[in-house]
Coordinates of C-alpha atoms (C1' of nucleotides) in Angstrom, one line a residue:
Chain J
M1 CA -116.5 -17.7 19.4
N2 CA -115.4 -14.7 17.5
Q3 CA -112.0 -13.6 18.8
Q4 CA -110.5 -10.1 18.4
P5 CA -107.4 -10.5 16.3
G6 CA -104.2 -9.2 17.9
R7 CA -105.7 -9.3 21.4
T8 CA -104.6 -11.6 24.1
S9 CA -107.8 -13.5 25.1
L10 CA -108.5 -15.2 28.3
I11 CA -110.9 -17.5 26.7
D12 CA -107.9 -19.6 25.7
R13 CA -106.9 -20.1 29.3
V14 CA -110.5 -20.9 30.2
A15 CA -110.7 -23.4 27.3
E16 CA -107.9 -25.3 29.0
L17 CA -110.1 -25.8 32.0
V18 CA -113.4 -26.0 30.3
P19 CA -114.4 -28.4 27.5
D20 CA -115.7 -26.8 24.3
D21 CA -119.2 -28.1 24.5
M22 CA -119.6 -26.7 27.9
V23 CA -118.6 -23.3 26.7
Q24 CA -121.2 -23.7 24.0
K25 CA -123.8 -24.7 26.6
L26 CA -122.7 -22.0 29.0
I27 CA -122.4 -18.9 27.0
G28 CA -123.6 -20.5 23.8
P29 CA -123.7 -19.2 20.3
R30 CA -126.7 -17.0 21.1
G31 CA -126.7 -17.0 24.9
D32 CA -130.4 -17.7 25.0
F33 CA -130.6 -19.0 28.5
T34 CA -133.6 -17.2 29.8
A35 CA -134.7 -20.5 31.4
A36 CA -132.2 -21.2 34.1
S37 CA -132.7 -24.9 34.1
Q38 CA -131.4 -25.0 30.5
C39 CA -128.0 -23.5 31.6
P40 CA -126.0 -25.6 34.0
V41 CA -124.2 -22.6 35.3
R42 CA -127.3 -20.6 36.0
D43 CA -128.7 -23.7 37.6
V44 CA -125.8 -24.0 40.0
L45 CA -125.6 -20.3 40.8
D46 CA -129.2 -20.1 41.5
R47 CA -128.5 -22.6 44.2
L48 CA -125.3 -21.0 45.5
G49 CA -126.4 -17.5 45.0
D50 CA -128.7 -17.6 47.9
A51 CA -126.0 -17.3 50.5
W52 CA -127.4 -20.0 52.8
S53 CA -126.8 -22.9 50.6
F54 CA -123.1 -22.1 50.3
L55 CA -122.6 -21.7 54.0
V56 CA -124.7 -24.8 54.8
V57 CA -122.6 -27.0 52.4
L58 CA -119.4 -25.7 53.9
R59 CA -120.7 -26.3 57.4
L60 CA -121.7 -29.8 56.5
S61 CA -118.3 -30.4 54.9
E62 CA -117.0 -30.6 58.5
G63 CA -119.3 -33.5 59.2
P64 CA -122.9 -34.4 59.7
Q65 CA -125.0 -32.2 61.8
R66 CA -128.5 -32.1 63.3
F67 CA -131.0 -29.4 62.4
N68 CA -130.6 -27.0 65.3
A69 CA -126.9 -27.5 65.7
L70 CA -126.6 -26.5 62.0
K71 CA -128.9 -23.6 62.6
R72 CA -126.7 -22.3 65.4
S73 CA -123.4 -22.9 63.5
V74 CA -124.6 -21.2 60.4
G75 CA -125.9 -18.2 62.4
G76 CA -128.4 -15.7 61.4
V77 CA -130.6 -18.1 59.4
S78 CA -134.2 -18.3 60.1
Q79 CA -135.8 -21.7 60.8
R80 CA -137.9 -21.4 57.7
M81 CA -134.9 -20.6 55.4
L82 CA -132.8 -23.4 56.8
T83 CA -135.6 -25.9 56.2
V84 CA -136.1 -24.5 52.6
T85 CA -132.4 -24.6 51.9
L86 CA -131.9 -28.1 53.2
R87 CA -134.9 -29.4 51.2
S88 CA -133.5 -27.8 48.1
L89 CA -130.0 -29.2 48.6
E90 CA -131.6 -32.6 49.4
R91 CA -133.7 -32.4 46.2
D92 CA -130.6 -31.7 44.2
G93 CA -128.8 -34.7 45.7
L94 CA -126.2 -32.7 47.4
V95 CA -127.3 -33.4 51.0
E96 CA -128.6 -36.5 52.6
R97 CA -131.2 -36.5 55.4
R98 CA -131.5 -39.3 57.9
V99 CA -134.3 -39.5 60.5
F100 CA -133.8 -41.4 63.8
P101 CA -137.3 -42.2 65.2
T102 CA -136.4 -41.4 68.8
T103 CA -138.3 -39.1 71.1
P104 CA -137.6 -36.3 70.6
P105 CA -136.9 -37.0 66.9
Q106 CA -133.4 -36.6 65.6
V107 CA -132.6 -35.7 62.0
E108 CA -129.1 -35.8 60.8
Y109 CA -127.9 -33.9 57.7
S110 CA -124.8 -34.8 55.7
L111 CA -123.2 -34.2 52.4
S112 CA -123.6 -36.8 49.7
E113 CA -120.8 -37.8 47.3
L114 CA -122.0 -35.2 44.9
G115 CA -122.1 -32.6 47.6
H116 CA -118.5 -33.4 48.6
S117 CA -117.4 -33.0 45.0
L118 CA -118.7 -29.5 45.0
V119 CA -116.6 -28.4 48.0
G120 CA -113.4 -28.2 46.0
P121 CA -114.7 -25.7 43.4
M122 CA -116.4 -23.8 46.2
A123 CA -113.1 -23.6 48.1
E124 CA -111.5 -22.2 45.0
L125 CA -113.9 -19.4 44.8
T126 CA -113.7 -18.9 48.6
R127 CA -109.9 -18.5 48.3
W128 CA -110.3 -15.9 45.6
A129 CA -112.9 -14.1 47.8
S130 CA -110.6 -14.1 50.7
A131 CA -107.5 -13.1 48.8
N132 CA -109.2 -10.3 46.9
H133 CA -111.8 -9.0 49.3
D134 CA -109.6 -6.0 50.2
A135 CA -109.0 -5.1 46.6
V136 CA -112.8 -5.2 45.9
R137 CA -113.5 -3.1 49.0
G138 CA -110.8 -0.6 47.9
A139 CA -112.2 -0.4 44.4
R140 CA -115.6 0.3 45.9
A141 CA -114.3 3.0 48.1
R142 CA -112.5 4.7 45.2
Y143 CA -115.6 4.5 43.0
D144 CA -117.9 5.9 45.7
A145 CA -115.4 8.7 46.3
L146 CA -115.6 9.8 42.7
P147 CA -117.1 13.2 42.0
G148 CA -120.6 13.0 40.5
Chain Z
M1 CA -113.0 -26.1 64.2
N2 CA -114.3 -29.0 66.3
Q3 CA -113.8 -32.2 64.4
Q4 CA -115.8 -35.3 64.9
P5 CA -113.3 -38.0 66.0
G6 CA -113.2 -41.1 63.9
R7 CA -114.9 -39.4 61.0
T8 CA -113.2 -38.6 57.7
S9 CA -113.7 -34.9 57.3
L10 CA -113.6 -33.0 54.2
I11 CA -112.5 -29.8 56.0
D12 CA -109.0 -31.2 55.9
R13 CA -109.0 -31.2 52.1
V14 CA -110.5 -27.7 52.1
A15 CA -107.9 -26.6 54.6
E16 CA -105.2 -27.6 52.0
L17 CA -106.7 -25.1 49.7
V18 CA -107.9 -22.5 52.1
P19 CA -105.8 -20.7 54.7
D20 CA -107.0 -21.1 58.3
D21 CA -107.9 -17.5 58.9
M22 CA -110.1 -17.5 55.9
V23 CA -112.1 -20.5 57.2
Q24 CA -112.4 -18.5 60.4
K25 CA -113.7 -15.5 58.5
L26 CA -115.8 -17.6 56.3
I27 CA -117.8 -19.9 58.6
G28 CA -116.3 -18.4 61.7
P29 CA -116.5 -19.5 65.3
R30 CA -120.0 -18.3 65.6
G31 CA -121.0 -17.7 62.0
D32 CA -122.4 -14.3 62.7
F33 CA -122.3 -12.9 59.2
T34 CA -125.7 -11.3 59.0
A35 CA -124.0 -8.4 57.3
A36 CA -122.8 -9.7 53.9
S37 CA -120.1 -7.1 53.7
Q38 CA -118.4 -8.6 56.7
C39 CA -118.0 -12.0 55.0
P40 CA -115.9 -12.1 51.9
V41 CA -117.7 -15.1 50.5
R42 CA -121.1 -13.6 51.0
D43 CA -119.8 -10.5 49.4
V44 CA -118.6 -12.4 46.3
L45 CA -121.6 -14.6 46.0
D46 CA -123.9 -11.7 46.3
R47 CA -122.3 -10.5 43.1
L48 CA -122.2 -13.8 41.3
G49 CA -125.5 -15.0 42.5
D50 CA -127.4 -12.7 40.3
A51 CA -126.8 -14.8 37.2
W52 CA -126.0 -11.8 34.9
S53 CA -122.7 -10.9 36.6
F54 CA -121.3 -14.3 36.1
L55 CA -122.3 -14.4 32.4
V56 CA -121.1 -10.9 31.7
V57 CA -117.7 -11.6 33.2
L58 CA -117.4 -14.8 31.1
R59 CA -118.5 -12.9 28.0
L60 CA -115.9 -10.2 28.7
S61 CA -113.2 -12.8 29.2
E62 CA -113.4 -13.3 25.5
G63 CA -112.4 -9.7 25.0
P64 CA -113.7 -6.1 25.3
Q65 CA -117.2 -5.5 24.1
R66 CA -119.5 -2.5 23.6
F67 CA -122.8 -2.2 25.4
N68 CA -125.3 -3.4 22.8
A69 CA -123.0 -6.1 21.5
L70 CA -122.7 -7.4 25.1
K71 CA -126.4 -7.2 25.5
R72 CA -127.0 -9.3 22.4
S73 CA -124.3 -11.9 23.3
V74 CA -125.5 -12.4 26.9
G75 CA -129.1 -12.7 25.7
G76 CA -132.2 -12.3 27.7
V77 CA -130.9 -9.4 29.8
S78 CA -132.9 -6.2 29.9
Q79 CA -131.1 -2.9 29.2
R80 CA -131.7 -1.9 32.8
M81 CA -130.2 -5.0 34.3
L82 CA -127.2 -4.9 32.0
T83 CA -126.5 -1.3 33.1
V84 CA -126.9 -2.1 36.7
T85 CA -124.7 -5.2 36.4
L86 CA -122.0 -3.4 34.6
R87 CA -122.0 -0.5 37.1
S88 CA -121.8 -2.9 39.9
L89 CA -118.9 -4.8 38.4
E90 CA -117.1 -1.6 37.6
R91 CA -117.6 -0.4 41.2
D92 CA -116.0 -3.6 42.4
G93 CA -113.1 -3.1 40.2
L94 CA -113.7 -6.2 38.0
V95 CA -114.7 -4.3 34.9
E96 CA -113.3 -1.2 33.2
R97 CA -115.4 1.2 31.2
R98 CA -113.9 3.4 28.5
V99 CA -115.9 6.1 26.7
F100 CA -115.0 7.2 23.2
P101 CA -116.6 10.6 22.6
T102 CA -117.7 9.9 19.0
T103 CA -121.1 10.4 17.6
P104 CA -122.9 8.2 18.3
P105 CA -121.0 7.6 21.5
Q106 CA -119.1 4.3 22.0
V107 CA -118.5 2.7 25.3
E108 CA -116.2 -0.3 25.6
Y109 CA -116.3 -2.7 28.6
S110 CA -113.4 -5.0 29.5
L111 CA -112.2 -7.0 32.4
S112 CA -109.6 -5.5 34.7
E113 CA -106.7 -7.5 36.1
L114 CA -108.8 -8.3 39.1
G115 CA -111.7 -9.4 36.8
H116 CA -109.4 -11.7 34.9
S117 CA -108.2 -13.3 38.1
L118 CA -111.7 -14.3 38.9
V119 CA -112.2 -16.2 35.7
G120 CA -110.1 -19.2 36.8
P121 CA -112.2 -19.9 39.9
M122 CA -115.4 -19.3 38.0
A123 CA -114.3 -21.8 35.3
E124 CA -113.7 -24.3 38.1
L125 CA -117.3 -24.0 39.2
T126 CA -118.5 -23.9 35.7
R127 CA -116.7 -27.2 35.0
W128 CA -118.4 -28.7 38.0
A129 CA -121.8 -27.4 36.9
S130 CA -121.3 -28.9 33.4
A131 CA -120.0 -32.3 34.7
N132 CA -122.7 -32.8 37.3
H133 CA -125.7 -31.1 35.8
D134 CA -127.2 -34.4 34.7
A135 CA -126.6 -35.9 38.2
V136 CA -128.4 -32.9 39.8
R137 CA -131.3 -33.1 37.3
G138 CA -131.5 -36.9 38.0
A139 CA -131.6 -36.4 41.7
R140 CA -134.3 -33.8 41.3
A141 CA -136.4 -36.1 39.1
R142 CA -136.1 -38.9 41.7
Y143 CA -137.0 -36.6 44.6
D144 CA -140.0 -35.2 42.8
A145 CA -141.2 -38.7 41.9
L146 CA -141.2 -39.7 45.6
P147 CA -144.6 -40.5 47.1
G148 CA -145.8 -37.8 49.4
Chain E
dC1 C1' -125.6 4.2 20.8
dA2 C1' -125.8 4.0 25.5
dG3 C1' -127.9 5.0 28.7
dT4 C1' -131.6 7.3 32.7
dA5 C1' -136.2 7.5 34.8
dT6 C1' -140.5 5.7 36.3
dC7 C1' -143.8 2.4 37.3
dC8 C1' -145.4 -2.0 38.7
dT9 C1' -145.3 -6.8 39.7
dC10 C1' -143.8 -11.0 41.4
dC11 C1' -141.2 -13.5 44.8
dT12 C1' -138.1 -13.9 48.3
dC13 C1' -137.6 -14.0 53.0
dG14 C1' -138.3 -12.9 58.0
dA15 C1' -141.6 -13.1 61.9
dT16 C1' -144.9 -15.5 64.2
dA17 C1' -147.7 -19.2 65.7
dC18 C1' -148.8 -24.0 65.8
dT19 C1' -147.7 -29.5 65.7
dG20 C1' -146.1 -34.7 66.0
Chain S
dC1 C1' -136.5 -31.4 68.4
dA2 C1' -137.7 -30.6 63.9
dG3 C1' -140.4 -29.1 61.5
dT4 C1' -145.2 -26.8 58.8
dA5 C1' -148.5 -22.9 57.9
dT6 C1' -149.6 -18.3 57.1
dC7 C1' -149.0 -13.5 56.5
dG8 C1' -146.9 -9.3 55.2
dA9 C1' -143.0 -6.1 54.0
dG10 C1' -139.3 -5.2 50.8
dG11 C1' -136.6 -5.6 47.0
dA12 C1' -135.2 -7.5 42.6
dG13 C1' -136.1 -6.9 38.1
dG14 C1' -139.0 -6.5 33.6
dA15 C1' -141.6 -3.1 30.5
dT16 C1' -141.8 1.2 28.7
dA17 C1' -140.7 5.8 27.6
dC18 C1' -137.5 9.4 27.2
dT19 C1' -132.5 11.7 26.3
dG20 C1' -127.5 13.5 25.2

DNA sequence: CAGTATCCTCCTCGATACTG
DNA sequence: CAGTATCGAGGAGGATACTG
């Protein structure tokens, strides 16, 4: 990791939080992570980037919910996308799905242990978003007001 | 935030990290955040979700870099996408762009204060990704191996 | 070197309709 | 209730060529 001499680098602070081999795997010596599955960060962000996954996990962090209740509480999500999102989260081991063979059928979704462990980091990012949203919007407004 | 009685809820732990009004803004009473700009988390994730932004910010956390050096170190990014990504980050006030009118021209990109403040939360998520990548891949393999 | 411009192709995602 | 199936529009993003 070539460091510019005489320049205060944030990578040192990051290194305190992040083990070396992870940095290697993350931004690597060459950064050849065209295949997302090879890069853990890409892999996670591919999941969280699609808006719904993040909101669904946060909703489920409140407690188990059934399909339509979840659909209502998330809001604005189509039936198809909620199904796709839940399947994807289930496949990744973040969400558990339990079917009660009643009539009409009931399906309950809840976070797994792994899913719970993700909520902390998510909250961290969420806090940043909340705290700095105005700053970002301000920067945007200034940028857009620029001549040219 | 209706809580299921008699159920251990993670929202309490999240609440320790996240101020109440943010939770309201985030997953809200109705969750009507169809417009991403209304929801700070959506707004942030829209930026980070696109893989390149996250990697670019991490790369720049090591120190300022010029366009082509950045392109090489990120790896796999097209010229167009790097330009688009950098413009977007600059617009949001996360990245600063300085032009040196030499021949040939030099352009240096660096993180702003705001950009630096994002690296901590990003590292948190990165750590989670690194620590649990195998668990996720394992869960995926099990899910895919299921009959049906 | 550091872009811009154009084209073109997947691939996501919403809408709609149907089912156990 | 909790899905699945199918279609179609739109946008993200790569490839390529050109420029101050």
